[in-house]
mmCIF file of C-alpha atoms in Angstrom:
data_model
loop_
_atom_site.group_PDB
_atom_site.id
_atom_site.type_symbol
_atom_site.label_atom_id
_atom_site.label_comp_id
_atom_site.label_asym_id
_atom_site.label_seq_id
_atom_site.Cartn_x
_atom_site.Cartn_y
_atom_site.Cartn_z
ATOM 1 C CA MET N 1 104.897 112.185 108.473
ATOM 2 C CA GLY N 2 102.629 114.176 110.631
ATOM 3 C CA ARG N 3 102.150 116.698 107.906
ATOM 4 C CA THR N 4 101.199 113.470 105.760
ATOM 5 C CA ILE N 5 98.383 112.098 107.957
ATOM 6 C CA LYS N 6 96.934 115.901 108.144
ATOM 7 C CA LEU N 7 96.407 115.992 104.462
ATOM 8 C CA LEU N 8 95.250 112.883 104.215
ATOM 9 C CA LEU N 9 92.363 113.709 106.809
ATOM 10 C CA TYR N 10 91.770 116.786 105.124
ATOM 11 C CA TYR N 11 91.353 114.556 102.273
ATOM 12 C CA PHE N 12 88.504 112.129 103.324
ATOM 13 C CA ALA N 13 87.015 114.957 105.483
ATOM 14 C CA TYR N 14 86.643 117.476 102.586
ATOM 15 C CA GLN N 15 84.242 113.985 100.839
ATOM 16 C CA LEU N 16 82.616 113.121 103.793
ATOM 17 C CA ALA N 17 81.150 116.748 104.325
ATOM 18 C CA PHE N 18 80.310 117.107 101.032
ATOM 19 C CA MET N 19 78.947 113.837 100.731
ATOM 20 C CA GLY N 20 77.110 114.608 103.833
ATOM 21 C CA VAL N 21 75.593 117.776 102.736
ATOM 22 C CA PHE N 22 74.397 116.322 99.591
ATOM 23 C CA LEU N 23 72.794 113.325 101.006
ATOM 24 C CA CYS N 24 71.493 115.165 103.737
ATOM 25 C CA GLY N 25 70.243 117.812 100.809
ATOM 26 C CA TYR N 26 68.245 114.829 98.895
ATOM 27 C CA MET N 27 66.719 113.376 102.404
ATOM 28 C CA ILE N 28 65.358 116.416 103.364
ATOM 29 C CA PHE N 29 63.912 117.444 99.899
ATOM 30 C CA HIS N 30 62.355 113.795 99.381
ATOM 31 C CA HIS N 31 60.629 113.943 102.696
ATOM 32 C CA THR N 32 62.639 110.539 104.082
ATOM 33 C CA THR N 33 64.980 109.418 106.512
ATOM 34 C CA GLU N 34 65.993 105.638 104.463
ATOM 35 C CA LEU N 35 69.096 106.217 101.930
ATOM 36 C CA PRO N 36 68.255 106.242 98.801
ATOM 37 C CA GLN N 37 68.772 103.489 95.824
ATOM 38 C CA SER N 38 71.798 103.309 94.223
ATOM 39 C CA THR N 39 69.608 103.166 90.659
ATOM 40 C CA ASP N 40 68.157 106.765 91.325
ATOM 41 C CA SER N 41 69.018 108.791 88.787
ATOM 42 C CA THR N 42 68.838 112.152 90.932
ATOM 43 C CA TYR N 43 70.690 110.205 93.881
ATOM 44 C CA ILE N 44 73.739 109.385 91.214
ATOM 45 C CA THR N 45 74.176 112.543 90.076
ATOM 46 C CA LEU N 46 74.328 114.067 93.354
ATOM 47 C CA ILE N 47 76.798 112.321 94.985
ATOM 48 C CA LEU N 48 79.034 112.666 92.027
ATOM 49 C CA LEU N 49 79.122 116.349 91.934
ATOM 50 C CA ALA N 50 79.711 115.982 95.344
ATOM 51 C CA GLN N 51 82.674 113.861 94.395
ATOM 52 C CA VAL N 52 84.057 116.410 92.321
ATOM 53 C CA LEU N 53 83.314 119.285 94.047
ATOM 54 C CA SER N 54 85.331 118.053 97.264
ATOM 55 C CA THR N 55 88.144 116.907 95.164
ATOM 56 C CA ALA N 56 88.371 120.458 93.530
ATOM 57 C CA ALA N 57 88.146 122.039 97.509
ATOM 58 C CA VAL N 58 91.124 119.530 98.374
ATOM 59 C CA GLY N 59 93.212 121.361 95.205
ATOM 60 C CA ILE N 60 92.166 124.422 96.455
ATOM 61 C CA HIS N 61 93.198 123.981 99.619
ATOM 62 C CA LEU N 62 96.711 122.604 98.845
ATOM 63 C CA ILE N 63 97.242 125.653 96.692
ATOM 64 C CA VAL N 64 95.497 128.280 98.934
ATOM 65 C CA GLY N 65 97.641 126.789 102.262
ATOM 66 C CA LYS N 66 100.824 126.584 99.700
ATOM 67 C CA TYR N 67 101.406 122.604 100.781
ATOM 68 C CA VAL N 68 102.342 122.667 96.973
ATOM 69 C CA PRO N 69 104.647 125.194 95.541
ATOM 70 C CA LEU N 70 103.661 127.789 93.071
ATOM 71 C CA ASP N 71 107.008 128.429 90.908
ATOM 72 C CA ARG N 72 107.007 127.684 87.500
ATOM 73 C CA LYS N 73 109.256 124.770 87.745
ATOM 74 C CA THR N 74 106.670 123.256 89.685
ATOM 75 C CA TRP N 75 103.766 124.023 86.719
ATOM 76 C CA ALA N 76 105.561 124.146 83.550
ATOM 77 C CA TYR N 77 108.090 121.631 81.837
ATOM 78 C CA TYR N 78 111.135 123.178 79.543
ATOM 79 C CA ASN N 79 112.833 119.972 78.949
ATOM 80 C CA SER N 80 112.408 118.179 75.805
ATOM 81 C CA GLY N 81 108.978 117.119 74.569
ATOM 82 C CA LYS N 82 110.640 113.706 73.664
ATOM 83 C CA VAL N 83 110.388 113.377 77.729
ATOM 84 C CA LEU N 84 106.952 114.056 77.705
ATOM 85 C CA ILE N 85 106.253 111.455 75.042
ATOM 86 C CA ALA N 86 108.460 108.508 76.496
ATOM 87 C CA ALA N 87 106.252 109.007 79.971
ATOM 88 C CA ILE N 88 103.005 109.117 78.526
ATOM 89 C CA LEU N 89 104.541 105.638 76.693
ATOM 90 C CA LEU N 90 105.903 104.315 79.904
ATOM 91 C CA ILE N 91 102.652 104.660 81.698
ATOM 92 C CA VAL N 92 100.982 102.663 78.748
ATOM 93 C CA GLY N 93 103.573 100.566 78.601
ATOM 94 C CA MET N 94 103.509 99.680 82.707
ATOM 95 C CA GLY N 95 99.006 99.454 82.157
ATOM 96 C CA LEU N 96 99.647 96.471 79.766
ATOM 97 C CA TRP N 97 102.072 94.499 82.071
ATOM 98 C CA SER N 98 100.476 95.530 85.304
ATOM 99 C CA ASN N 99 97.002 95.092 84.543
ATOM 100 C CA TYR N 100 98.448 91.514 83.373
ATOM 101 C CA LEU N 101 99.484 90.214 86.583
ATOM 102 C CA ASN N 102 96.427 92.041 88.388
ATOM 103 C CA GLU N 103 94.145 89.454 86.242
ATOM 104 C CA LEU N 104 96.662 86.294 87.512
ATOM 105 C CA ALA N 105 96.219 87.754 90.957
ATOM 106 C CA ASP N 106 92.527 87.745 90.898
ATOM 107 C CA LEU N 107 91.550 90.389 93.229
ATOM 108 C CA PRO N 108 88.083 90.955 94.430
ATOM 109 C CA ASN N 109 87.074 94.286 92.724
ATOM 110 C CA ASN N 110 84.867 95.616 95.362
ATOM 111 C CA MET N 111 83.854 99.193 93.644
ATOM 112 C CA GLN N 112 83.265 97.514 90.196
ATOM 113 C CA GLU N 113 79.980 98.545 90.035
ATOM 114 C CA ILE N 114 80.425 102.158 91.083
ATOM 115 C CA PHE N 115 83.049 102.419 88.801
ATOM 116 C CA ALA N 116 81.044 101.172 86.151
ATOM 117 C CA MET N 117 78.653 104.118 87.122
ATOM 118 C CA MET N 118 80.844 106.693 87.177
ATOM 119 C CA MET N 119 82.423 106.045 83.478
ATOM 120 C CA GLN N 120 78.399 106.177 82.111
ATOM 121 C CA HIS N 121 77.705 109.617 83.997
ATOM 122 C CA PRO N 122 79.514 112.804 82.498
ATOM 123 C CA LEU N 123 80.364 114.060 86.365
ATOM 124 C CA GLY N 124 81.757 110.791 87.024
ATOM 125 C CA VAL N 125 83.944 110.861 83.663
ATOM 126 C CA VAL N 126 84.896 114.313 84.619
ATOM 127 C CA ALA N 127 85.978 112.855 88.183
ATOM 128 C CA ILE N 128 88.009 110.281 86.825
ATOM 129 C CA THR N 129 89.847 111.962 83.591
ATOM 130 C CA ILE N 130 90.375 115.705 84.720
ATOM 131 C CA MET N 131 90.260 116.329 88.560
ATOM 132 C CA ALA N 132 91.837 113.032 89.531
ATOM 133 C CA PRO N 133 94.961 113.481 87.864
ATOM 134 C CA VAL N 134 95.435 117.003 88.838
ATOM 135 C CA VAL N 135 94.129 116.934 92.448
ATOM 136 C CA GLU N 136 96.145 113.265 93.091
ATOM 137 C CA GLU N 137 99.053 114.748 91.683
ATOM 138 C CA LEU N 138 99.081 118.191 94.021
ATOM 139 C CA LEU N 139 98.379 115.836 96.857
ATOM 140 C CA PHE N 140 100.368 112.466 96.557
ATOM 141 C CA ARG N 141 103.123 113.723 94.748
ATOM 142 C CA GLY N 142 103.507 117.355 94.909
ATOM 143 C CA ALA N 143 102.265 117.652 99.094
ATOM 144 C CA ILE N 144 102.927 114.675 100.424
ATOM 145 C CA GLN N 145 106.182 113.283 98.012
ATOM 146 C CA GLY N 146 107.485 116.649 97.425
ATOM 147 C CA HIS N 147 107.367 117.043 101.138
ATOM 148 C CA LEU N 148 109.238 113.874 102.142
ATOM 149 C CA LEU N 149 111.667 114.099 99.485
ATOM 150 C CA ARG N 150 112.925 117.247 100.861
ATOM 151 C CA LYS N 151 112.611 115.943 104.680
ATOM 152 C CA TRP N 152 114.104 112.796 103.707
ATOM 153 C CA LYS N 153 118.114 111.603 102.779
ATOM 154 C CA LYS N 154 116.827 108.773 100.683
ATOM 155 C CA PRO N 155 114.723 109.514 97.725
ATOM 156 C CA LEU N 156 113.605 106.084 97.310
ATOM 157 C CA TRP N 157 111.718 106.187 100.691
ATOM 158 C CA ALA N 158 109.715 109.181 99.742
ATOM 159 C CA ILE N 159 108.538 107.946 96.191
ATOM 160 C CA VAL N 160 107.804 104.333 97.880
ATOM 161 C CA VAL N 161 105.671 105.717 100.667
ATOM 162 C CA SER N 162 103.784 108.214 98.766
ATOM 163 C CA SER N 163 102.947 105.089 96.083
ATOM 164 C CA LEU N 164 101.777 103.430 99.411
ATOM 165 C CA ILE N 165 99.383 105.714 100.417
ATOM 166 C CA PHE N 166 98.169 106.507 97.001
ATOM 167 C CA GLY N 167 97.345 103.199 96.569
ATOM 168 C CA ILE N 168 95.897 102.194 99.744
ATOM 169 C CA VAL N 169 93.803 105.358 99.569
ATOM 170 C CA HIS N 170 92.170 104.096 96.152
ATOM 171 C CA GLY N 171 90.390 101.438 98.532
ATOM 172 C CA ASN N 172 89.852 98.533 96.413
ATOM 173 C CA TRP N 173 92.134 94.975 96.468
ATOM 174 C CA VAL N 174 92.030 94.915 92.520
ATOM 175 C CA GLN N 175 92.963 98.276 92.229
ATOM 176 C CA ALA N 176 95.569 99.074 95.005
ATOM 177 C CA PRO N 177 98.887 97.298 93.093
ATOM 178 C CA PHE N 178 98.642 98.686 89.917
ATOM 179 C CA ALA N 179 97.923 102.443 91.551
ATOM 180 C CA PHE N 180 100.629 101.084 93.648
ATOM 181 C CA VAL N 181 102.982 100.314 90.901
ATOM 182 C CA VAL N 182 101.447 103.444 88.704
ATOM 183 C CA GLY N 183 102.365 105.575 91.697
ATOM 184 C CA LEU N 184 106.328 104.569 91.731
ATOM 185 C CA ALA N 185 106.122 105.680 88.284
ATOM 186 C CA LEU N 186 104.658 109.368 88.960
ATOM 187 C CA GLY N 187 106.532 109.634 91.537
ATOM 188 C CA TRP N 188 109.693 108.713 89.945
ATOM 189 C CA ILE N 189 108.708 111.039 87.179
ATOM 190 C CA TYR N 190 108.037 114.213 89.870
ATOM 191 C CA TYR N 191 111.888 113.203 91.443
ATOM 192 C CA HIS N 192 113.369 113.467 88.073
ATOM 193 C CA THR N 193 111.633 116.591 86.668
ATOM 194 C CA GLY N 194 110.341 118.656 89.776
ATOM 195 C CA SER N 195 107.760 119.255 87.509
ATOM 196 C CA LEU N 196 103.466 118.166 88.409
ATOM 197 C CA LEU N 197 103.197 118.601 84.307
ATOM 198 C CA PRO N 198 104.458 115.222 83.230
ATOM 199 C CA GLY N 199 102.738 113.157 85.824
ATOM 200 C CA ILE N 200 99.544 114.813 85.344
ATOM 201 C CA LEU N 201 99.863 114.206 81.826
ATOM 202 C CA MET N 202 100.765 110.420 82.929
ATOM 203 C CA HIS N 203 97.773 110.277 85.309
ATOM 204 C CA PHE N 204 95.133 111.718 82.526
ATOM 205 C CA VAL N 205 96.293 109.186 79.529
ATOM 206 C CA ASN N 206 95.967 106.253 82.491
ATOM 207 C CA ASN N 207 92.619 107.048 83.058
ATOM 208 C CA SER N 208 91.379 108.305 79.863
ATOM 209 C CA THR N 209 92.519 105.287 78.611
ATOM 210 C CA ALA N 210 90.529 102.847 81.207
ATOM 211 C CA VAL N 211 87.126 105.200 80.413
ATOM 212 C CA PHE N 212 87.244 104.824 76.630
ATOM 213 C CA SER N 213 88.275 100.875 77.079
ATOM 214 C CA PHE N 214 85.141 100.703 79.247
ATOM 215 C CA TRP N 215 83.081 102.733 76.128
ATOM 216 C CA LEU N 216 84.740 100.587 73.489
ATOM 217 C CA SER N 217 83.711 97.393 74.945
ATOM 218 C CA ASP N 218 81.178 94.958 74.629
ATOM 219 C CA ASP N 219 81.671 93.266 77.886
ATOM 220 C CA PRO N 220 82.480 95.802 80.676
ATOM 221 C CA ASN N 221 83.975 92.807 82.707
ATOM 222 C CA ALA N 222 86.444 91.556 79.976
ATOM 223 C CA THR N 223 90.043 90.843 80.494
ATOM 224 C CA MET N 224 93.107 90.810 78.745
ATOM 225 C CA VAL N 225 93.067 86.959 78.326
ATOM 226 C CA SER N 226 89.435 87.121 77.028
ATOM 227 C CA THR N 227 89.998 89.658 74.767
ATOM 228 C CA TYR N 228 93.401 88.722 73.104
ATOM 229 C CA GLY N 229 93.496 85.321 74.388
ATOM 230 C CA PRO N 230 96.324 83.614 77.130
ATOM 231 C CA GLU N 231 98.573 83.380 74.451
ATOM 232 C CA GLY N 232 97.834 87.173 73.202
ATOM 233 C CA ALA N 233 97.470 88.682 76.925
ATOM 234 C CA VAL N 234 101.084 87.131 77.487
ATOM 235 C CA LEU N 235 102.571 89.255 74.400
ATOM 236 C CA MET N 236 100.897 92.270 75.161
ATOM 237 C CA ALA N 237 102.062 91.794 78.585
ATOM 238 C CA VAL N 238 105.889 91.583 77.522
ATOM 239 C CA ALA N 239 105.561 94.177 74.889
ATOM 240 C CA GLY N 240 104.704 96.245 77.646
ATOM 241 C CA ALA N 241 107.198 95.330 79.866
ATOM 242 C CA ILE N 242 109.816 95.842 77.319
ATOM 243 C CA LEU N 243 108.180 99.076 76.202
ATOM 244 C CA THR N 244 108.561 100.036 80.063
ATOM 245 C CA LEU N 245 112.173 99.632 80.306
ATOM 246 C CA VAL N 246 113.094 101.355 76.878
ATOM 247 C CA CYS N 247 110.920 104.500 78.132
ATOM 248 C CA ILE N 248 113.220 104.092 81.480
ATOM 249 C CA LYS N 249 116.241 103.864 79.886
ATOM 250 C CA TYR N 250 115.326 106.895 77.593
ATOM 251 C CA ILE N 251 114.436 109.144 80.234
ATOM 252 C CA GLN N 252 117.277 108.714 82.532
ATOM 253 C CA LYS N 253 119.630 109.514 79.429
ATOM 254 C CA GLN N 254 117.718 112.666 78.779
ATOM 255 C CA LEU N 255 117.150 113.594 82.532
ATOM 256 C CA PRO N 256 120.811 111.681 84.230
ATOM 257 C CA GLN N 257 120.368 114.094 87.536
ATOM 258 C CA PRO N 258 117.488 114.233 89.504
ATOM 259 C CA ALA N 259 115.708 117.985 90.390
ATOM 260 C CA THR N 260 116.831 120.225 92.723
ATOM 261 C CA TRP N 261 115.116 119.124 96.030
ATOM 262 C CA ARG N 262 116.158 121.671 99.235
ATOM 263 C CA GLU N 263 114.614 121.783 102.378
ATOM 264 C CA GLU N 264 111.293 123.671 102.326
ATOM 265 C CA GLN N 265 110.349 127.061 104.139
ATOM 266 C CA PRO N 266 107.452 126.897 106.622
ATOM 267 C CA THR N 267 104.352 126.909 104.126
ATOM 268 C CA SER N 268 101.151 125.926 105.206
ATOM 269 C CA THR N 269 98.502 128.924 106.205
ATOM 270 C CA ILE N 270 95.886 126.248 106.640
ATOM 271 C CA GLU N 271 94.916 124.198 109.855
#
């Protein structure tokens, strides 16, 4: 777990470094020692730009440091395109029932205003729909889960641990359980294919769906129950669960054997 902890420290260090530089630059430019208001458009743009750049820096670090293999197996997918479609439908189905269960749990959402701000800003949309799917799959599946799969004897534990970390790192009570469940699906796909591409596509679809739902909704705080009614929400959750099971069965049939996970050679050149 030493390497996993080190990677997480890098992840947070890049965020703090970029946020700190942009925040200090803003305060120096405006000749103030007071923190800017969250409604300041310039401040919001700088913070979101820092988010995009820090995420990009993490991805570059992972690639340059060779934490993730650069072979074609990791970055391409040569199996049936139907598996990719099934993987996308899998994440859509999971979104239906997991969101419904999240609503029933009624967990506190301590980042609601931040996400609303991000979804209304071009840089925020880039961070959510492009940077997060690519870099988070690089980190949590490629660098962390991939390493654990090669080191640990039981693949299930590698998937569960990386997914648990994925959920906790999101730092939001209402988001953590959903992120954990999604992480299990992403980790399972990565274990079976050995490729980051299916997971990146699934992650992109999941995050893009959230953004489009926000844009199209008259009420950003709307829930499945308030939108479709109690019965409608239950039916959608059940339909999502059925779709999830069907997709899992189909993918298992298409990929009866997981990818080959071998003991990795010493990799990192960046400390």
